[in-house]
Each structure stands twice: as structure tokens, then as C-alpha cells.
PDB file of C-alpha atoms in Angstrom:
ATOM      1  CA  MET A   1     -20.255  -9.182  10.269  1.00 58.00           C
ATOM      2  CA  TRP A   2     -18.188 -11.217   7.820  1.00 64.00           C
ATOM      3  CA  ILE A   3     -15.963 -10.367   4.889  1.00 66.00           C
ATOM      4  CA  GLY A   4     -14.883 -12.326   1.835  1.00 63.00           C
ATOM      5  CA  ASP A   5     -14.356 -11.968  -1.932  1.00 68.00           C
ATOM      6  CA  GLY A   6     -15.077  -8.222  -1.948  1.00 76.00           C
ATOM      7  CA  ASN A   7     -18.373  -8.747  -0.146  1.00 85.00           C
ATOM      8  CA  TYR A   8     -19.294  -8.171   3.464  1.00 85.00           C
ATOM      9  CA  TRP A   9     -22.448  -8.848   5.420  1.00 84.00           C
ATOM     10  CA  LEU A  10     -23.859  -6.631   8.169  1.00 85.00           C
ATOM     11  CA  ALA A  11     -26.617  -7.750  10.510  1.00 83.00           C
ATOM     12  CA  GLU A  12     -27.819  -4.171  11.030  1.00 81.00           C
ATOM     13  CA  GLY A  13     -27.659  -1.052   8.897  1.00 76.00           C
ATOM     14  CA  GLY A  14     -26.462   2.367   9.990  1.00 72.00           C
ATOM     15  CA  GLY A  15     -24.383   2.554  13.126  1.00 70.00           C
ATOM     16  CA  GLY A  16     -21.401   4.279  11.577  1.00 75.00           C
ATOM     17  CA  GLY A  17     -19.530   3.912   8.345  1.00 83.00           C
ATOM     18  CA  VAL A  18     -17.527   0.959   7.146  1.00 90.00           C
ATOM     19  CA  THR A  19     -13.792   1.460   6.667  1.00 92.00           C
ATOM     20  CA  VAL A  20     -11.693  -0.995   4.680  1.00 92.00           C
ATOM     21  CA  VAL A  21      -7.910  -0.759   4.884  1.00 95.00           C
ATOM     22  CA  ILE A  22      -5.682  -2.738   2.533  1.00 95.00           C
ATOM     23  CA  GLU A  23      -2.281  -3.567   4.023  1.00 96.00           C
ATOM     24  CA  GLY A  24       0.771  -4.754   2.114  1.00 95.00           C
ATOM     25  CA  PRO A  25       2.921  -7.787   2.887  1.00 91.00           C
ATOM     26  CA  GLN A  26       5.060  -5.675   5.280  1.00 90.00           C
ATOM     27  CA  GLY A  27       1.987  -4.243   7.062  1.00 92.00           C
ATOM     28  CA  ASP A  28       2.102  -0.850   5.301  1.00 94.00           C
ATOM     29  CA  THR A  29      -1.201   0.788   4.389  1.00 95.00           C
ATOM     30  CA  ILE A  30      -1.807   0.536   0.648  1.00 96.00           C
ATOM     31  CA  ARG A  31      -5.306   1.985   0.407  1.00 95.00           C
ATOM     32  CA  SER A  32      -8.169   3.137   2.636  1.00 95.00           C
ATOM     33  CA  LEU A  33     -11.721   2.835   1.323  1.00 93.00           C
ATOM     34  CA  THR A  34     -15.162   3.524   2.738  1.00 91.00           C
ATOM     35  CA  GLY A  35     -18.086   1.273   2.004  1.00 87.00           C
ATOM     36  CA  PRO A  36     -21.841   1.249   2.456  1.00 87.00           C
ATOM     37  CA  SER A  37     -23.245   0.304   5.860  1.00 86.00           C
ATOM     38  CA  ARG A  38     -26.594  -1.134   4.821  1.00 87.00           C
ATOM     39  CA  ALA A  39     -27.990  -4.198   6.546  1.00 88.00           C
ATOM     40  CA  GLY A  40     -27.343  -7.359   4.565  1.00 90.00           C
ATOM     41  CA  LEU A  41     -24.851  -8.012   1.799  1.00 90.00           C
ATOM     42  CA  ASN A  42     -22.637  -5.141   0.640  1.00 89.00           C
ATOM     43  CA  ARG A  43     -19.880  -5.011  -1.947  1.00 89.00           C
ATOM     44  CA  LEU A  44     -16.743  -2.921  -2.112  1.00 88.00           C
ATOM     45  CA  GLN A  45     -14.195  -3.210  -4.905  1.00 89.00           C
ATOM     46  CA  TRP A  46     -10.482  -2.439  -4.705  1.00 90.00           C
ATOM     47  CA  ASP A  47      -8.821  -1.671  -8.033  1.00 90.00           C
ATOM     48  CA  LEU A  48      -5.496  -3.204  -6.882  1.00 93.00           C
ATOM     49  CA  ARG A  49      -3.945   0.262  -6.708  1.00 93.00           C
ATOM     50  CA  TYR A  50      -2.272   2.445  -4.116  1.00 94.00           C
ATOM     51  CA  GLU A  51      -3.851   5.739  -3.091  1.00 92.00           C
ATOM     52  CA  PRO A  52      -4.216   8.126  -6.062  1.00 88.00           C
ATOM     53  CA  THR A  53      -2.413  11.430  -6.402  1.00 85.00           C
ATOM     54  CA  ASN A  54      -3.946  14.467  -4.758  1.00 85.00           C
ATOM     55  CA  GLN A  55      -6.112  16.585  -7.038  1.00 80.00           C
ATOM     56  CA  PRO A  56      -4.559  19.959  -7.918  1.00 82.00           C
ATOM     57  CA  ARG A  57      -6.769  22.994  -7.323  1.00 84.00           C
ATOM     58  CA  LEU A  58      -6.157  25.419 -10.170  1.00 87.00           C
ATOM     59  CA  ARG A  59      -7.219  29.011  -9.542  1.00 88.00           C
ATOM     60  CA  THR A  60      -7.290  30.283 -13.152  1.00 88.00           C
ATOM     61  CA  PRO A  61      -8.868  29.149 -16.423  1.00 86.00           C
ATOM     62  CA  PRO A  62      -6.567  27.441 -18.928  1.00 83.00           C
ATOM     63  CA  PRO A  63      -4.746  29.805 -21.324  1.00 85.00           C
ATOM     64  CA  GLY A  64      -7.074  30.946 -24.102  1.00 88.00           C
ATOM     65  CA  MET A  65     -10.112  29.267 -22.532  1.00 85.00           C
ATOM     66  CA  ASP A  66     -11.734  31.988 -20.460  1.00 86.00           C
ATOM     67  CA  TRP A  67     -15.065  30.166 -20.783  1.00 89.00           C
ATOM     68  CA  VAL A  68     -13.869  27.479 -18.298  1.00 85.00           C
ATOM     69  CA  PRO A  69     -15.497  28.361 -14.976  1.00 88.00           C
ATOM     70  CA  LEU A  70     -14.025  28.213 -11.506  1.00 91.00           C
ATOM     71  CA  GLY A  71     -16.122  26.423  -8.917  1.00 91.00           C
ATOM     72  CA  PRO A  72     -17.934  28.111  -6.020  1.00 93.00           C
ATOM     73  CA  GLU A  73     -14.799  27.775  -3.877  1.00 92.00           C
ATOM     74  CA  GLY A  74     -12.667  29.653  -6.429  1.00 91.00           C
ATOM     75  CA  TRP A  75     -10.828  26.723  -8.007  1.00 90.00           C
ATOM     76  CA  ARG A  76     -11.201  24.048 -10.680  1.00 86.00           C
ATOM     77  CA  PRO A  77      -9.708  20.564 -11.077  1.00 79.00           C
ATOM     78  CA  LEU A  78      -6.915  19.745 -13.522  1.00 73.00           C
ATOM     79  CA  ARG A  79      -8.383  18.548 -16.839  1.00 65.00           C
ATOM     80  CA  THR A  80      -6.907  17.083 -19.994  1.00 53.00           C
ATOM     81  CA  TRP A  81      -6.928  20.453 -21.769  1.00 50.00           C
ATOM     82  CA  ASP A  82      -4.292  21.672 -19.261  1.00 48.00           C
ATOM     83  CA  LEU A  83      -1.849  18.824 -19.846  1.00 50.00           C
ATOM     84  CA  ASP A  84      -1.897  15.615 -21.814  1.00 44.00           C
ATOM     85  CA  LEU A  85      -2.930  13.589 -18.778  1.00 51.00           C
ATOM     86  CA  PHE A  86      -5.773  11.177 -18.294  1.00 51.00           C
ATOM     87  CA  ARG A  87      -8.308  12.221 -15.722  1.00 50.00           C
ATOM     88  CA  GLY A  88      -8.305  10.206 -12.544  1.00 52.00           C
ATOM     89  CA  HIS A  89      -4.645  10.334 -11.576  1.00 70.00           C
ATOM     90  CA  LEU A  90      -4.615   6.721 -10.450  1.00 79.00           C
ATOM     91  CA  GLY A  91      -2.105   5.316  -7.981  1.00 86.00           C
ATOM     92  CA  PRO A  92       0.328   2.594  -9.058  1.00 89.00           C
ATOM     93  CA  ARG A  93      -0.880  -1.009  -9.164  1.00 91.00           C
ATOM     94  CA  VAL A  94       0.387  -3.312  -6.445  1.00 95.00           C
ATOM     95  CA  VAL A  95       2.874  -6.105  -7.077  1.00 95.00           C
ATOM     96  CA  PRO A  96       1.837  -9.737  -6.807  1.00 96.00           C
ATOM     97  CA  GLY A  97       1.692 -10.905  -3.207  1.00 96.00           C
ATOM     98  CA  THR A  98      -0.535 -11.460  -0.188  1.00 96.00           C
ATOM     99  CA  TYR A  99      -2.453  -8.452   1.124  1.00 96.00           C
ATOM    100  CA  THR A 100      -4.523  -8.072   4.304  1.00 95.00           C
ATOM    101  CA  VAL A 101      -8.001  -6.549   4.098  1.00 93.00           C
ATOM    102  CA  ARG A 102      -9.239  -5.050   7.391  1.00 93.00           C
ATOM    103  CA  LEU A 103     -12.898  -4.082   7.664  1.00 91.00           C
ATOM    104  CA  THR A 104     -13.843  -1.878  10.636  1.00 90.00           C
ATOM    105  CA  ARG A 105     -17.269  -0.727  11.739  1.00 88.00           C
ATOM    106  CA  GLY A 106     -18.167   0.742  15.099  1.00 83.00           C
ATOM    107  CA  GLY A 107     -14.905  -0.381  16.693  1.00 83.00           C
ATOM    108  CA  VAL A 108     -15.348  -3.982  15.520  1.00 85.00           C
ATOM    109  CA  GLU A 109     -12.671  -5.221  13.132  1.00 89.00           C
ATOM    110  CA  GLN A 110     -12.505  -8.265  10.930  1.00 89.00           C
ATOM    111  CA  SER A 111      -9.771  -9.183   8.490  1.00 91.00           C
ATOM    112  CA  THR A 112      -8.987 -11.562   5.685  1.00 91.00           C
ATOM    113  CA  THR A 113      -6.208 -11.947   3.148  1.00 92.00           C
ATOM    114  CA  VAL A 114      -6.254 -11.686  -0.611  1.00 92.00           C
ATOM    115  CA  GLU A 115      -3.649 -13.053  -3.001  1.00 94.00           C
ATOM    116  CA  VAL A 116      -2.797 -10.809  -5.950  1.00 95.00           C
ATOM    117  CA  LEU A 117      -1.459 -12.911  -8.809  1.00 95.00           C
ATOM    118  CA  LYS A 118       0.941 -11.876 -11.550  1.00 95.00           C
ATOM    119  CA  ASP A 119      -0.591 -11.299 -14.965  1.00 93.00           C
ATOM    120  CA  PRO A 120       0.368 -14.451 -16.911  1.00 94.00           C
ATOM    121  CA  ARG A 121       1.089 -12.287 -19.976  1.00 95.00           C
ATOM    122  CA  SER A 122       3.668 -10.211 -18.107  1.00 92.00           C
ATOM    123  CA  THR A 123       7.306 -10.910 -18.885  1.00 93.00           C
ATOM    124  CA  GLY A 124       8.610  -8.864 -15.955  1.00 94.00           C
ATOM    125  CA  THR A 125      10.160 -10.521 -12.932  1.00 95.00           C
ATOM    126  CA  GLN A 126       8.942  -9.857  -9.390  1.00 95.00           C
ATOM    127  CA  ALA A 127      11.978  -7.574  -8.921  1.00 96.00           C
ATOM    128  CA  ASP A 128      11.071  -5.680 -12.127  1.00 96.00           C
ATOM    129  CA  LEU A 129       7.510  -5.167 -10.913  1.00 95.00           C
ATOM    130  CA  GLU A 130       8.666  -4.040  -7.462  1.00 95.00           C
ATOM    131  CA  ALA A 131      11.059  -1.499  -9.035  1.00 96.00           C
ATOM    132  CA  GLN A 132       8.287  -0.203 -11.297  1.00 93.00           C
ATOM    133  CA  VAL A 133       5.912   0.261  -8.356  1.00 93.00           C
ATOM    134  CA  ALA A 134       8.650   1.930  -6.279  1.00 94.00           C
ATOM    135  CA  LEU A 135       9.219   4.441  -9.091  1.00 93.00           C
ATOM    136  CA  GLY A 136       5.457   5.009  -9.447  1.00 90.00           C
ATOM    137  CA  LEU A 137       5.133   5.665  -5.697  1.00 91.00           C
ATOM    138  CA  THR A 138       8.042   8.112  -5.804  1.00 92.00           C
ATOM    139  CA  MET A 139       6.398   9.961  -8.693  1.00 88.00           C
ATOM    140  CA  ARG A 140       3.033   9.995  -6.887  1.00 87.00           C
ATOM    141  CA  ASP A 141       4.655  11.390  -3.740  1.00 91.00           C
ATOM    142  CA  GLU A 142       6.465  14.082  -5.745  1.00 89.00           C
ATOM    143  CA  ILE A 143       3.216  15.073  -7.470  1.00 84.00           C
ATOM    144  CA  ASN A 144       1.486  15.247  -4.074  1.00 88.00           C
ATOM    145  CA  SER A 145       4.318  17.450  -2.775  1.00 92.00           C
ATOM    146  CA  ILE A 146       3.903  19.824  -5.725  1.00 87.00           C
ATOM    147  CA  VAL A 147       0.102  19.865  -5.349  1.00 84.00           C
ATOM    148  CA  ALA A 148       0.503  20.741  -1.654  1.00 87.00           C
ATOM    149  CA  MET A 149       2.491  23.854  -2.615  1.00 84.00           C
TER     150      MET A 149
END
């Protein structure tokens, strides 16, 4: 097994799933992803974001839209006709820095680092970007708290 540049190679297929954990510069978990476990070369892409917000489970159709069905479990996801939000509810992007990528399969772990560079068009300082991400994480956590209710 080896990992590099978003690709990883497995000598044998099957044998349990592949888990990839992205850790921040302070060792905090940024994102957990699962990847294919086929023999040979596999690819997994990280969108440079933290975990997304939790998906709300709405139990009624939107006002005036009785034609919107609920799923078999009695709920439906939040859509753009409910609020002016984009679908996907993405987590905040990470700040420039060095991140650790840990790939685990069947108790065997391998890691590498990846350097996230600042967008050369950005005029924000590192402190500005860190403050922006901190606010985005606070908002994400508040949304998740509300969704949990």
C-alpha cells in the first residue's frame, strides 16, 4: 500500500474499506473520507474543506407546495425552495498550511503530508483567513446544533 498525490495503490482488493483522515497542523481531524478498496491504483479527492453541515430532515412539505413528497422514512432534505441556500451545505475551506493525510485499511496505516497554498489572488493575510475559517466553523457547529434539535 502506498499513498501520494490523491492516489493510493493496493496490492489486493476487498479486505475492508479504506479510510482517509485529514489532520490539521495541530493534529485535529479536519475531514474523514472513505475510498474504494479495489486492487491496483485508486483515487480519492479532498475538496480542501472541513466536514459539511448535517443535513436537516424536514417532516413537512414546503408552504404552498403540497406536491413535494416525503421520503419512505417520513422526511425530506432541505432544498433551495425552502430557503435561499445552495444545496450541498459545504464545510469551510481550510487555511494554507501543512496537513497530514492518514490512509487506513485493515489496521494498516500509512500517512503523508500535503501543503495547501494560499490563492495568489487573495489579498487576505493568514490571520484574516484563520479568522474567516474560525467563523465558518462556528456557524457550521451552530447549524449542526439546530439540526440535531
